[in-house]
Every structure is written in structure tokens, then in C-alpha cells.
Short mmCIF file of C-alpha atoms in Angstrom, two decimals:
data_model
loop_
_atom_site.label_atom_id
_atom_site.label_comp_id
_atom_site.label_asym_id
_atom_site.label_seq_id
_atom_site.Cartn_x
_atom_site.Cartn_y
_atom_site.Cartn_z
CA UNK A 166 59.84 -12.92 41.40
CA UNK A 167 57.55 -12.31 44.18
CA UNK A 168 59.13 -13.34 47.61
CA UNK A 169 57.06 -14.65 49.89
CA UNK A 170 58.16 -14.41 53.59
CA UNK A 171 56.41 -16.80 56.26
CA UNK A 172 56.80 -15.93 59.70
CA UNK A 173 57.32 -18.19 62.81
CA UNK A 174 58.83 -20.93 60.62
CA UNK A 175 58.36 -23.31 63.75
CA UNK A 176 55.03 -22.92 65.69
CA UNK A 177 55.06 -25.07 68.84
CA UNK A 178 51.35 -24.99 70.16
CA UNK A 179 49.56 -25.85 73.54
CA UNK A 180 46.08 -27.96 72.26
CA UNK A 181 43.08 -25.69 72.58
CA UNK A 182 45.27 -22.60 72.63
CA UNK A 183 45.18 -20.42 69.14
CA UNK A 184 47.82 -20.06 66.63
CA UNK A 185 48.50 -16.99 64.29
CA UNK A 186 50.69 -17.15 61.10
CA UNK A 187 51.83 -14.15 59.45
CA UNK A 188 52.78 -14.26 55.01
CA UNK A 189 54.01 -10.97 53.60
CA UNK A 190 54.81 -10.54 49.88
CA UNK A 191 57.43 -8.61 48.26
CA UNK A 192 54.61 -6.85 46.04
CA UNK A 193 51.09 -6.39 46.53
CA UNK A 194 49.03 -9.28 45.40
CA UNK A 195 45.88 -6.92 44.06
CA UNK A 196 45.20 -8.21 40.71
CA UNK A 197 44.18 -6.12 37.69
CA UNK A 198 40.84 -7.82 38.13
CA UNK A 199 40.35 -6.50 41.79
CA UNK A 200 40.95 -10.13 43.52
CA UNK A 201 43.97 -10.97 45.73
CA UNK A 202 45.31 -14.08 45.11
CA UNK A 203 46.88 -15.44 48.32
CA UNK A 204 46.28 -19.48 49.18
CA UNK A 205 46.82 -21.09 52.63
CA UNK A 206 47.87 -24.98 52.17
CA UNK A 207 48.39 -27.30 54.85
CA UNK A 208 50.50 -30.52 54.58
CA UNK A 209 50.48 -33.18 57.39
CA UNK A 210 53.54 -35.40 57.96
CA UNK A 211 53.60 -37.86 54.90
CA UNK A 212 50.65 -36.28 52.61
CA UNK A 213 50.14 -34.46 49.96
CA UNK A 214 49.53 -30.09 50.73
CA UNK A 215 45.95 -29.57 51.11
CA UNK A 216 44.55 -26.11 50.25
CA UNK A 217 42.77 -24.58 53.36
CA UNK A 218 41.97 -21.08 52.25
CA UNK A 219 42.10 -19.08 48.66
CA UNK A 220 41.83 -15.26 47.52
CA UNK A 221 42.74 -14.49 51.55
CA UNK A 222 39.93 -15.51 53.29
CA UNK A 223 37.90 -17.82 51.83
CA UNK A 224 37.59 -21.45 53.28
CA UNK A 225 37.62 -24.46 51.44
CA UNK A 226 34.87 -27.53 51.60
CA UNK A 227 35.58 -29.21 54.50
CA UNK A 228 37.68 -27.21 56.49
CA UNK A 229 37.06 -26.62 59.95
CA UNK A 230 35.84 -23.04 60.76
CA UNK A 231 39.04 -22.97 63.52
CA UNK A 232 41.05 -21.86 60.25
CA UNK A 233 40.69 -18.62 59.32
CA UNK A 234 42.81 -16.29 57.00
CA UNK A 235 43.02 -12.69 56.54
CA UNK A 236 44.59 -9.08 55.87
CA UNK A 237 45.60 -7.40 52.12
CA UNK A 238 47.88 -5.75 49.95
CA UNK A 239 51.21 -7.41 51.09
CA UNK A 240 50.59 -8.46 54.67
CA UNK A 241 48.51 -11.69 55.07
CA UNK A 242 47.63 -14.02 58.01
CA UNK A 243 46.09 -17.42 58.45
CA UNK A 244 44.85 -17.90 62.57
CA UNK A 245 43.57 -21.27 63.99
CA UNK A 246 41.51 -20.27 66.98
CA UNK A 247 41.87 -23.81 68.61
CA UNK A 248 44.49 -25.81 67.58
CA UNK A 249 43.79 -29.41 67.50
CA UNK A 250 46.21 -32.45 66.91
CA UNK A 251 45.17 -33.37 63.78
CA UNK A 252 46.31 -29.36 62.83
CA UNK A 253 50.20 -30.32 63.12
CA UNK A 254 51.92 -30.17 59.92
CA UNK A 255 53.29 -27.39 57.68
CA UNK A 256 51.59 -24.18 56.52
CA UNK A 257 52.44 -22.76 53.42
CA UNK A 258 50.89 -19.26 51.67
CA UNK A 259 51.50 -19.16 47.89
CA UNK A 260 50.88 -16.05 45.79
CA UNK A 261 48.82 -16.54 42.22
CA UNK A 262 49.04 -12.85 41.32
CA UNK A 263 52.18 -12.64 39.90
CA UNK A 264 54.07 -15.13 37.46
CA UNK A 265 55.65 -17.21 38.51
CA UNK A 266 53.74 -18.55 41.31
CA UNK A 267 55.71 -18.72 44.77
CA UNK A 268 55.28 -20.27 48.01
CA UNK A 269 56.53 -19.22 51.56
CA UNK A 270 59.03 -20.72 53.26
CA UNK A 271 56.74 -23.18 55.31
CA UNK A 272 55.41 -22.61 58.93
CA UNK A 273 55.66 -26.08 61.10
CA UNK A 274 53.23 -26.42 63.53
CA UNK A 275 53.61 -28.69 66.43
CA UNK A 276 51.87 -29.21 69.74
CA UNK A 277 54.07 -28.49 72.67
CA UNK B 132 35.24 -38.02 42.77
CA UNK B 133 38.12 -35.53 41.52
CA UNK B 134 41.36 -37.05 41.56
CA UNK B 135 45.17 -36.24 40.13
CA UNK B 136 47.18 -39.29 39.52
CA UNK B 137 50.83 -38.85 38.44
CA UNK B 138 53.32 -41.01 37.23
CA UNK B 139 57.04 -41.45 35.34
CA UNK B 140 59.16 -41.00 38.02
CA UNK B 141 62.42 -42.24 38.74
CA UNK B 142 66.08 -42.60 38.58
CA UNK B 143 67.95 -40.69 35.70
CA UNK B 144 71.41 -39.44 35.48
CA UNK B 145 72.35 -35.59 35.18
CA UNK B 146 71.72 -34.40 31.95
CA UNK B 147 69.44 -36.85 31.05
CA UNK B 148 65.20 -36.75 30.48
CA UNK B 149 62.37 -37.75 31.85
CA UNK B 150 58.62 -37.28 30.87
CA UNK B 151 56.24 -37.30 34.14
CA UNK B 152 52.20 -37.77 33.43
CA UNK B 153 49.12 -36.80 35.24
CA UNK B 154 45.87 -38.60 34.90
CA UNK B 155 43.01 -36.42 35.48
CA UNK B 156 39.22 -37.26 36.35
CA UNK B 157 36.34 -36.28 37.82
CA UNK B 158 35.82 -33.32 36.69
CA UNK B 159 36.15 -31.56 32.54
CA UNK B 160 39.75 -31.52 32.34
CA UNK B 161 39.94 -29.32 29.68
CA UNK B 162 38.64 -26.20 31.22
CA UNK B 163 40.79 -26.00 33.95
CA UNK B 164 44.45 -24.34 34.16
CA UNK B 165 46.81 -27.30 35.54
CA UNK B 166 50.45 -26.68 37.76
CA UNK B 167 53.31 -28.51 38.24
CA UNK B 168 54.89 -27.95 42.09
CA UNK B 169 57.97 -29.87 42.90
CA UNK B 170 58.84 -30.69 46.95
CA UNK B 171 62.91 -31.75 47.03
CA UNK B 172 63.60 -33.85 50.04
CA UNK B 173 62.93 -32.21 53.20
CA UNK B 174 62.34 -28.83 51.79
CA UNK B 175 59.45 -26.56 50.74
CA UNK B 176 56.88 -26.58 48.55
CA UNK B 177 58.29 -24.70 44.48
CA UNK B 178 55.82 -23.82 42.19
CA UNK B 179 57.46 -25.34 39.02
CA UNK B 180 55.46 -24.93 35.71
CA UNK B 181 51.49 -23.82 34.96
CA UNK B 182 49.44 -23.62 31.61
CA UNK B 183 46.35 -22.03 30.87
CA UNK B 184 43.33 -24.17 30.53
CA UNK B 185 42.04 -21.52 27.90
CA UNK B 186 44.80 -20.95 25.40
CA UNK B 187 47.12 -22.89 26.42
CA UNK B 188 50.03 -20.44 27.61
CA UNK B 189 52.33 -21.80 29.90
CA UNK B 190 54.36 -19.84 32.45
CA UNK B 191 57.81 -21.62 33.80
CA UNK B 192 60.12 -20.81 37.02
CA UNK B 193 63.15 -19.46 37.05
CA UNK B 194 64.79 -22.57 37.67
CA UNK B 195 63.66 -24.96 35.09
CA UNK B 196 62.71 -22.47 32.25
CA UNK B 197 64.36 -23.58 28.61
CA UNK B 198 64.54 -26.97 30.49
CA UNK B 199 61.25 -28.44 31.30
CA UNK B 200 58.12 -28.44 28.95
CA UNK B 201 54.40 -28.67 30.91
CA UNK B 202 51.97 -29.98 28.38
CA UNK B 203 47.61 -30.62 27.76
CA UNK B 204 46.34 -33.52 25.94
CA UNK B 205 42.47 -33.14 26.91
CA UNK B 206 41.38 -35.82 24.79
CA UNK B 207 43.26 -37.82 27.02
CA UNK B 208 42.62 -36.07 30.23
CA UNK B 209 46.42 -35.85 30.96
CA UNK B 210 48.85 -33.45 31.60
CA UNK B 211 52.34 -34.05 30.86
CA UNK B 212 55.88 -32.34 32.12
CA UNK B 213 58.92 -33.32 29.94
CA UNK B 214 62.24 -32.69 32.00
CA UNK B 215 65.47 -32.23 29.96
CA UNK B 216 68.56 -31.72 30.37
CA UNK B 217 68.00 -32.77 34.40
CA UNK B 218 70.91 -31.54 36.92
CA UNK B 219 70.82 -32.93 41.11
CA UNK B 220 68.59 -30.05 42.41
CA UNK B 221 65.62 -31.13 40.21
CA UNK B 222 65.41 -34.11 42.61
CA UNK B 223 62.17 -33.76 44.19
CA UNK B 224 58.32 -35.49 44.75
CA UNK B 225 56.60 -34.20 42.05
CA UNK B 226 52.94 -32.62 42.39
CA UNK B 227 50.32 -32.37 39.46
CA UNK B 228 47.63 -29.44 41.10
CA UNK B 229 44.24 -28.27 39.81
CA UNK B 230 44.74 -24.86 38.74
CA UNK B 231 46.88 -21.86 38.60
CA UNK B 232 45.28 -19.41 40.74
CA UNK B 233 44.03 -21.49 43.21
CA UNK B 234 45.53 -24.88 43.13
CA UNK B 235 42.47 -26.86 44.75
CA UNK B 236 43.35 -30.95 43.91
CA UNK B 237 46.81 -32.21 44.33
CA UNK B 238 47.90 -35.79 43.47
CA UNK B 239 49.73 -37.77 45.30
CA UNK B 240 53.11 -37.43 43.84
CA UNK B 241 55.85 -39.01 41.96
CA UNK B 242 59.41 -39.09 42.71
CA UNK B 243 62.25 -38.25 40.48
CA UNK B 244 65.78 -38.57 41.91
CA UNK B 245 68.72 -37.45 39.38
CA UNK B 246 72.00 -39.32 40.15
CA UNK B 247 75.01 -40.71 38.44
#
């Protein structure tokens, strides 16, 4: 299985200051049909996980343009350029390259 | 509005089944590849189970494969995961998800505890 590794697991934060988390895979997530399948979720304290970005960079509907993901191959990151309170929760990158599907370890993000 | 709603949670002892549903709507059912993620108490987020909204194949972790069972009834809009054979560490809230590449709509959850 693909291992996904999450670095800082804990993320205290200043508001307004930015935030960087890094993912990096155990394989590179390039699929056959040229697309890299790496997802950024976010889960707040008592709710369900919320997707924020897919295929590395792309935001969802809704999301505020403060999230941001990037990078390729096996080394991925998700940045929040001002972090907000409403951002504290955990941040999770999941793979959907390789099967079976697999999630990091969970980055929690609090303000300081 | 797209929604997941799942449901047949709850307390079984090890060893035993369980059959947990998700009602789908909002959006053709049918077309779409469907997961299964599980969340035990405290603890990260495991992709469990996925099928293809296309033919139908099904992919399985590690942990629960020869165990669980995901499932498609699109005439019904549901999806279905039948749990056998259930040990302690399959205790978890229990997410039906939109997809297998991109997992876009989650449900709420439902909670399945195995104890004796």
C-alpha cells in the first residue's frame, strides 16, 4: 500500500500568519492517464471531512482562495496564506492513484 | 441539493454482522463511483472499501478484505456495506463519500461499536 506521510502532525498557528503542510507518498501518484491524484480534506472539531483541494491543486466550490495546494510526483503541500479561526481542525491528504486508497496521518491545526 | 445519508449502525458483538446503508440524492447515483472511509475513535481518517460506478468492481483494504462486502443498488439510490465476521478494531464512525478518486460529498456518519 501506498504510505502516506503528513508532516507537522500538530500545527499551532498565530491568526493572520500562514501555515504550510507538507504530504509525501511512498510512490509517485502520476496516473497512467497523466493526472495526479492527491486530495486535501479538512475536518473541523465534530464534522464530517470536507474536501478542500483534488488532483493537487485544484480548489473546490466554496473554498476560500487562502487554501492552496501544490507540488508532484511524491512530495505534495497544501499552504493557507492567512489562517483564520474558522481554519482549525485536521488536515488530511489522501492518495486515489493507487488501490487501496490511503490517507495521511492527519495534520491538527490550532491557533496559538 | 447533494446529500449522503447513512444508517445501520450500532452495537454488535465480535464476530458478529452488520449491514450499514447510504441514501443517496441529488445528483444520478448511478454514474458515480461510491467509498466507504471508516474514522475509529479519536483516530484518522481509513479509506475502507470503493466500487466502480461503471462496472461495478470493488476494491477493499487490507484490513477488512474477505470480511466486508460494499454494494450498488441504483434503482434504489443506495449503497450498502455488509460487515462480517466484525472484531474490536472495526469500531469506528462510518463515512459513505462520493467517489473514488476524488471523494467530493461525505455523509454524516454512522457509528458502529463492536463489544461483548
Amino acid at each position: 500500500d501506498v504510505v502516506m506521510t503528513q508532516s507537522p502532525l500538530s500545527l499551532p498557528v498565530t491568526l493572520g500568519q500562514p501555515a504550510s503542510i507538507s504530504c509525501r507518498s511512498s510512490q509517485s501518484l502520476v496516473y497512467s492517464d497523466g493526472n495526479t491524484y492527491l486530495n486535501w480534506f479538512q475536518q473541523r472539531p465534530g464534522q464530517s471531512p470536507r474536501r478542500l483541494i483534488y488532483k493537487v491543486s485544484n480548489r473546490d466550490s466554496g473554498v476560500p482562495d487562502r487554501f492552496s495546494g501544490s507540488g508532484s510526483g511524491t512530495d505534495f503541500t497544501l499552504k493557507i496564506s492567512r489562517v483564520e479561526a474558522e481554519d482549525v481542525g485536521i488536515y488530511y491528504c489522501m492518495q486515489a492513484t493507487h488501490w487501496p486508497r490511503t490517507f495521511g496521518q492527519g495534520t491538527k491545526v490550532e491557533i496559538k | 441539493e447533494v446529500q449522503l445519508l447513512e444508517s445501520g449502525g450500532g452495537l454488535v458483538q465480535p464476530g458478529g454482522s452488520l449491514r450499514l446503508s447510504c441514501a443517496a440524492s441529488g445528483f444520478t447515483f448511478s454514474t458515480y463511483d461510491m467509498s466507504w472511509v471508516r474514522q475509529a475513535p479519536g483516530k484518522g481518517l481509513e479509506w475502507v472499501t470503493g466500487i466502480s460506478g461503471g462496472d461495478g468492481s470493488a476494491y477493499y483494504a487490507d484490513s477488512v478484505k474477505g470480511r466486508f462486502t460494499i454494494s450498488k443498488d441504483s434503482s434504489k439510490d443506495m449503497l450498502y456495506l455488509q460487515m462480517n465476521t466484525l472484531r474490536g478494531d472495526d469500531t469506528a464512525l462510518y463515512y459513505c463519500a462520493r467517489g473514488t478518486y476524488g471523494l467530493d460529498v461525505w455523509g454524516q456518519g454512522t457509528t458502529v461499536t463492536v463489544s461483548s
